[in-house]
mmCIF file of C-alpha atoms and ligand atoms in Angstrom:
data_model
loop_
_atom_site.group_PDB
_atom_site.id
_atom_site.type_symbol
_atom_site.label_atom_id
_atom_site.label_comp_id
_atom_site.label_asym_id
_atom_site.label_seq_id
_atom_site.Cartn_x
_atom_site.Cartn_y
_atom_site.Cartn_z
ATOM 1 C CA MET A 1 0.000 0.000 0.000
ATOM 2 C CA GLU A 2 1.288 3.480 -0.852
ATOM 3 C CA ARG A 3 2.382 5.734 1.962
ATOM 4 C CA ILE A 4 1.543 9.382 1.406
ATOM 5 C CA GLY A 5 2.675 12.086 3.798
ATOM 6 C CA VAL A 6 0.843 15.375 4.179
ATOM 7 C CA LEU A 7 2.917 18.288 5.421
ATOM 8 C CA ALA A 8 1.170 19.156 8.689
ATOM 9 C CA LEU A 9 2.714 22.415 9.866
ATOM 10 C CA GLN A 10 -0.265 24.665 9.144
ATOM 11 C CA GLY A 11 -3.339 24.711 6.926
ATOM 12 C CA ALA A 12 -5.761 22.132 5.540
ATOM 13 C CA PHE A 13 -3.780 18.939 6.137
ATOM 14 C CA VAL A 14 -6.464 17.005 8.052
ATOM 15 C CA GLU A 15 -8.807 17.146 5.057
ATOM 16 C CA HIS A 16 -6.147 15.770 2.699
ATOM 17 C CA ILE A 17 -5.392 12.903 5.072
ATOM 18 C CA ALA A 18 -9.094 11.994 5.369
ATOM 19 C CA LEU A 19 -9.530 12.025 1.622
ATOM 20 C CA LEU A 20 -6.439 9.907 0.963
ATOM 21 C CA ARG A 21 -7.644 7.337 3.505
ATOM 22 C CA ARG A 22 -10.937 7.107 1.636
ATOM 23 C CA LEU A 23 -8.849 6.109 -1.379
ATOM 24 C CA GLY A 24 -7.385 3.254 0.621
ATOM 25 C CA VAL A 25 -3.815 4.480 0.978
ATOM 26 C CA GLU A 26 -1.793 4.952 4.118
ATOM 27 C CA ALA A 27 -1.812 8.699 4.832
ATOM 28 C CA PHE A 28 -0.268 10.512 7.746
ATOM 29 C CA PRO A 29 0.919 13.931 8.897
ATOM 30 C CA VAL A 30 4.552 14.916 8.375
ATOM 31 C CA ARG A 31 6.246 17.347 10.731
ATOM 32 C CA LEU A 32 9.729 15.928 11.174
ATOM 33 C CA ARG A 33 12.398 15.462 8.557
ATOM 34 C CA GLN A 34 12.843 11.782 9.395
ATOM 35 C CA GLU A 35 9.164 11.258 8.552
ATOM 36 C CA LEU A 36 10.003 12.091 4.928
ATOM 37 C CA ARG A 37 12.082 8.948 4.596
ATOM 38 C CA LYS A 38 9.519 6.215 4.203
ATOM 39 C CA LEU A 39 7.143 7.996 1.868
ATOM 40 C CA ASP A 40 5.978 7.265 -1.672
ATOM 41 C CA GLY A 41 4.528 10.767 -2.129
ATOM 42 C CA LEU A 42 4.010 14.065 -0.349
ATOM 43 C CA ILE A 43 1.207 16.635 -0.320
ATOM 44 C CA ILE A 44 1.817 20.273 0.609
ATOM 45 C CA PRO A 45 -1.603 21.613 1.619
ATOM 46 C CA GLY A 46 -3.274 25.004 1.379
ATOM 47 C CA GLY A 47 -2.950 27.473 4.192
ATOM 48 C CA GLU A 48 -0.680 30.474 4.386
ATOM 49 C CA SER A 49 2.418 30.047 2.257
ATOM 50 C CA THR A 50 4.483 32.506 4.308
ATOM 51 C CA THR A 51 3.659 30.610 7.514
ATOM 52 C CA ILE A 52 4.169 27.157 6.010
ATOM 53 C CA GLY A 53 7.445 28.284 4.407
ATOM 54 C CA TRP A 54 8.693 29.786 7.638
ATOM 55 C CA LEU A 55 7.730 26.681 9.631
ATOM 56 C CA MET A 56 9.428 24.468 7.036
ATOM 57 C CA GLN A 57 12.565 26.456 7.672
ATOM 58 C CA GLU A 58 12.179 26.191 11.471
ATOM 59 C CA PHE A 59 11.502 22.436 11.289
ATOM 60 C CA ARG A 60 14.440 22.022 8.888
ATOM 61 C CA LEU A 61 12.203 20.612 6.179
ATOM 62 C CA LEU A 62 12.893 23.108 3.408
ATOM 63 C CA GLU A 63 16.165 21.593 2.222
ATOM 64 C CA PRO A 64 15.101 17.919 2.414
ATOM 65 C CA VAL A 65 11.866 18.655 0.517
ATOM 66 C CA ARG A 66 13.802 20.706 -2.071
ATOM 67 C CA LYS A 67 16.156 17.775 -2.468
ATOM 68 C CA LEU A 68 13.301 15.265 -2.895
ATOM 69 C CA ALA A 69 11.705 17.504 -5.519
ATOM 70 C CA GLY A 70 15.036 17.698 -7.342
ATOM 71 C CA GLN A 71 15.159 13.893 -7.425
ATOM 72 C CA GLY A 72 11.765 13.683 -9.143
ATOM 73 C CA PHE A 73 9.847 12.593 -6.041
ATOM 74 C CA PRO A 74 6.002 12.791 -6.360
ATOM 75 C CA ILE A 75 4.697 15.953 -4.689
ATOM 76 C CA MET A 76 1.296 17.610 -4.983
ATOM 77 C CA GLY A 77 0.849 21.187 -3.778
ATOM 78 C CA THR A 78 -2.567 22.763 -3.351
ATOM 79 C CA CYS A 79 -3.022 26.543 -3.127
ATOM 80 C CA ALA A 80 -0.307 27.650 -0.649
ATOM 81 C CA GLY A 81 1.363 24.329 -1.586
ATOM 82 C CA MET A 82 1.395 25.378 -5.243
ATOM 83 C CA ILE A 83 2.985 28.698 -4.238
ATOM 84 C CA LEU A 84 5.746 26.876 -2.381
ATOM 85 C CA LEU A 85 6.466 24.554 -5.335
ATOM 86 C CA ALA A 86 6.996 27.459 -7.736
ATOM 87 C CA ARG A 87 10.298 28.774 -8.981
ATOM 88 C CA ARG A 88 9.368 32.405 -8.538
ATOM 89 C CA VAL A 89 6.475 33.931 -6.603
ATOM 90 C CA LEU A 90 5.141 37.451 -6.891
ATOM 91 C CA GLY A 91 4.339 38.637 -3.389
ATOM 92 C CA LEU A 92 6.195 36.119 -1.224
ATOM 93 C CA ASN A 93 8.906 37.242 1.172
ATOM 94 C CA LEU A 94 10.797 33.967 1.254
ATOM 95 C CA GLU A 95 12.493 31.710 -1.253
ATOM 96 C CA PRO A 96 10.022 29.074 -2.546
ATOM 97 C CA LEU A 97 11.119 25.478 -3.185
ATOM 98 C CA GLY A 98 11.695 26.133 -6.874
ATOM 99 C CA ALA A 99 10.582 22.579 -7.589
ATOM 100 C CA MET A 100 8.475 23.391 -10.662
ATOM 101 C CA ASP A 101 9.542 25.660 -13.491
ATOM 102 C CA MET A 102 6.675 28.108 -13.095
ATOM 103 C CA ASP A 103 6.066 31.580 -11.719
ATOM 104 C CA VAL A 104 2.923 32.213 -9.703
ATOM 105 C CA ARG A 105 1.221 35.238 -8.254
ATOM 106 C CA ARG A 106 -0.094 35.062 -4.686
ATOM 107 C CA ASN A 107 -3.561 36.326 -3.775
ATOM 108 C CA ALA A 108 -3.922 36.824 -7.478
ATOM 109 C CA PHE A 109 -7.653 37.303 -7.783
ATOM 110 C CA GLY A 110 -7.944 40.568 -5.858
ATOM 111 C CA ARG A 111 -10.397 41.494 -3.166
ATOM 112 C CA GLN A 112 -13.690 41.411 -5.015
ATOM 113 C CA VAL A 113 -13.419 37.756 -5.972
ATOM 114 C CA ASP A 114 -10.729 36.593 -3.622
ATOM 115 C CA SER A 115 -12.704 33.441 -2.904
ATOM 116 C CA PHE A 116 -15.015 31.703 -5.368
ATOM 117 C CA GLU A 117 -16.140 28.316 -6.614
ATOM 118 C CA THR A 118 -16.366 27.185 -10.202
ATOM 119 C CA ASP A 119 -16.703 24.052 -12.317
ATOM 120 C CA LEU A 120 -13.503 23.295 -14.198
ATOM 121 C CA GLU A 121 -12.821 21.161 -17.230
ATOM 122 C CA ILE A 122 -9.731 19.117 -16.373
ATOM 123 C CA PRO A 123 -8.953 16.836 -19.337
ATOM 124 C CA VAL A 124 -6.642 14.481 -17.391
ATOM 125 C CA ILE A 125 -9.492 13.414 -15.093
ATOM 126 C CA GLY A 126 -12.199 13.451 -17.778
ATOM 127 C CA ALA A 127 -15.871 14.390 -17.376
ATOM 128 C CA PRO A 128 -17.773 15.660 -15.456
ATOM 129 C CA PRO A 129 -16.233 19.061 -14.590
ATOM 130 C CA PHE A 130 -14.496 19.357 -11.215
ATOM 131 C CA HIS A 131 -16.096 21.660 -8.664
ATOM 132 C CA ALA A 132 -13.135 23.788 -7.555
ATOM 133 C CA VAL A 133 -12.991 25.921 -4.423
ATOM 134 C CA PHE A 134 -10.598 28.904 -4.648
ATOM 135 C CA ILE A 135 -9.657 30.638 -1.391
ATOM 136 C CA ARG A 136 -7.372 33.670 -1.784
ATOM 137 C CA ALA A 137 -5.819 31.592 -4.501
ATOM 138 C CA PRO A 138 -2.710 32.090 -6.600
ATOM 139 C CA PHE A 139 -2.584 31.744 -10.375
ATOM 140 C CA ILE A 140 0.130 30.733 -12.791
ATOM 141 C CA GLU A 141 1.918 33.587 -14.552
ATOM 142 C CA ARG A 142 4.435 31.631 -16.618
ATOM 143 C CA VAL A 143 5.492 28.027 -17.143
ATOM 144 C CA GLY A 144 8.653 26.550 -18.643
ATOM 145 C CA ASP A 145 8.710 23.954 -21.432
ATOM 146 C CA GLY A 146 8.621 20.988 -19.088
ATOM 147 C CA VAL A 147 5.423 22.108 -17.391
ATOM 148 C CA GLU A 148 2.007 21.088 -18.659
ATOM 149 C CA ILE A 149 -0.996 23.247 -17.769
ATOM 150 C CA LEU A 150 -3.753 20.853 -16.641
ATOM 151 C CA ALA A 151 -6.597 23.357 -16.332
ATOM 152 C CA ARG A 152 -7.467 26.956 -17.084
ATOM 153 C CA LEU A 153 -10.235 29.321 -16.144
ATOM 154 C CA PRO A 154 -12.475 30.408 -19.047
ATOM 155 C CA ASP A 155 -10.315 33.545 -19.532
ATOM 156 C CA GLY A 156 -7.231 31.349 -20.070
ATOM 157 C CA THR A 157 -5.640 31.775 -16.640
ATOM 158 C CA GLY A 158 -3.631 28.669 -15.705
ATOM 159 C CA ILE A 159 -4.656 27.229 -12.344
ATOM 160 C CA ALA A 160 -3.359 23.650 -12.413
ATOM 161 C CA ALA A 161 -0.092 22.228 -13.715
ATOM 162 C CA ARG A 162 2.111 19.185 -13.804
ATOM 163 C CA GLN A 163 5.841 18.734 -14.195
ATOM 164 C CA GLY A 164 7.070 15.154 -14.084
ATOM 165 C CA LYS A 165 5.705 13.703 -10.851
ATOM 166 C CA MET A 166 4.745 17.077 -9.397
ATOM 167 C CA VAL A 167 1.244 18.492 -9.506
ATOM 168 C CA ALA A 168 0.221 22.021 -8.512
ATOM 169 C CA LEU A 169 -3.384 23.120 -8.009
ATOM 170 C CA ALA A 170 -4.461 26.685 -7.193
ATOM 171 C CA PHE A 171 -7.674 25.439 -5.553
ATOM 172 C CA HIS A 172 -8.661 23.043 -2.753
ATOM 173 C CA PRO A 173 -9.663 19.544 -3.948
ATOM 174 C CA GLU A 174 -9.578 18.327 -0.331
ATOM 175 C CA LEU A 175 -12.590 20.516 0.500
ATOM 176 C CA THR A 176 -14.895 18.657 -1.867
ATOM 177 C CA ASN A 177 -16.095 15.090 -2.053
ATOM 178 C CA ASP A 178 -14.507 14.530 -5.437
ATOM 179 C CA LEU A 179 -11.586 12.146 -5.141
ATOM 180 C CA ARG A 180 -10.456 12.318 -8.770
ATOM 181 C CA LEU A 181 -7.479 14.673 -8.415
ATOM 182 C CA HIS A 182 -6.100 12.748 -5.457
ATOM 183 C CA SER A 183 -6.571 9.567 -7.504
ATOM 184 C CA TYR A 184 -4.753 11.203 -10.400
ATOM 185 C CA PHE A 185 -1.844 12.018 -8.082
ATOM 186 C CA LEU A 186 -1.840 8.443 -6.746
ATOM 187 C CA GLY A 187 -1.670 7.246 -10.345
ATOM 188 C CA ILE A 188 1.494 9.339 -10.753
ATOM 189 C CA VAL A 189 2.900 7.927 -7.490
ATOM 190 C CA ARG A 190 2.243 4.379 -8.747
ATOM 191 C CA GLY A 191 3.698 5.206 -12.139
ATOM 192 C CA ASP A 192 0.454 4.456 -14.055
ATOM 193 C CA VAL A 193 0.108 8.017 -15.347
ATOM 194 C CA GLU A 194 2.906 8.772 -17.765
ATOM 195 C CA ARG A 195 3.401 11.920 -19.736
HETATM 196 N N1 LIG B 1 -3.361 33.214 0.113
HETATM 197 C C1 LIG B 1 -2.630 32.109 0.634
HETATM 198 C C2 LIG B 1 -1.133 32.295 0.469
HETATM 199 O O1 LIG B 1 -0.716 33.195 -0.158
HETATM 200 C C3 LIG B 1 -3.026 30.802 -0.018
HETATM 201 C C4 LIG B 1 -4.442 30.527 0.313
HETATM 202 C C5 LIG B 1 -4.776 29.072 0.434
HETATM 203 O O2 LIG B 1 -3.903 28.213 0.553
HETATM 204 N N2 LIG B 1 -6.045 28.836 0.471
HETATM 205 O O3 LIG B 1 -0.390 31.561 0.995
#
């Protein structure tokens, strides 16, 4: 059975763990660097990227996670997690992991619509559309050649991407009952989903 760790320093980690368990995998919180050792995949949840980044530094997790990412380890980042995976972030006062060749903008949707829900077409998971919850979400400003955009808003804004075994989502799939994106990530962990 796959063992998936969810970074549990701050934010919506409990929801990810519950959802992964519904998919029948072993899922548990990660707070210590030695807990990274026996994993098949890692999720960096939503929350506050500045806080999570700072706590990763305090808990000495930043370098080991950066190293894992550099080795092609499966990592999925949602919302603040996507921000931390990026190479460059507009509006973040710490160095992100730089794991994916993309630039993102924090709190990108502005005050009027800073939180919203919408149904997204995500070709890699097929029909029906995925009901996505955006909470003070980032969006993707630029991606490099190795990064595939998995979903866009109707105006073309990129809000989900994949690079190798890493997946970044600007929204919160753990806050819905739809297991398809977590299943997609597990497929990547198992090696069934190839590019
Ligand atoms: N606005 C948050 C940040 O910049 C992300 C919000 C979220 O994870 N829901 O870190």
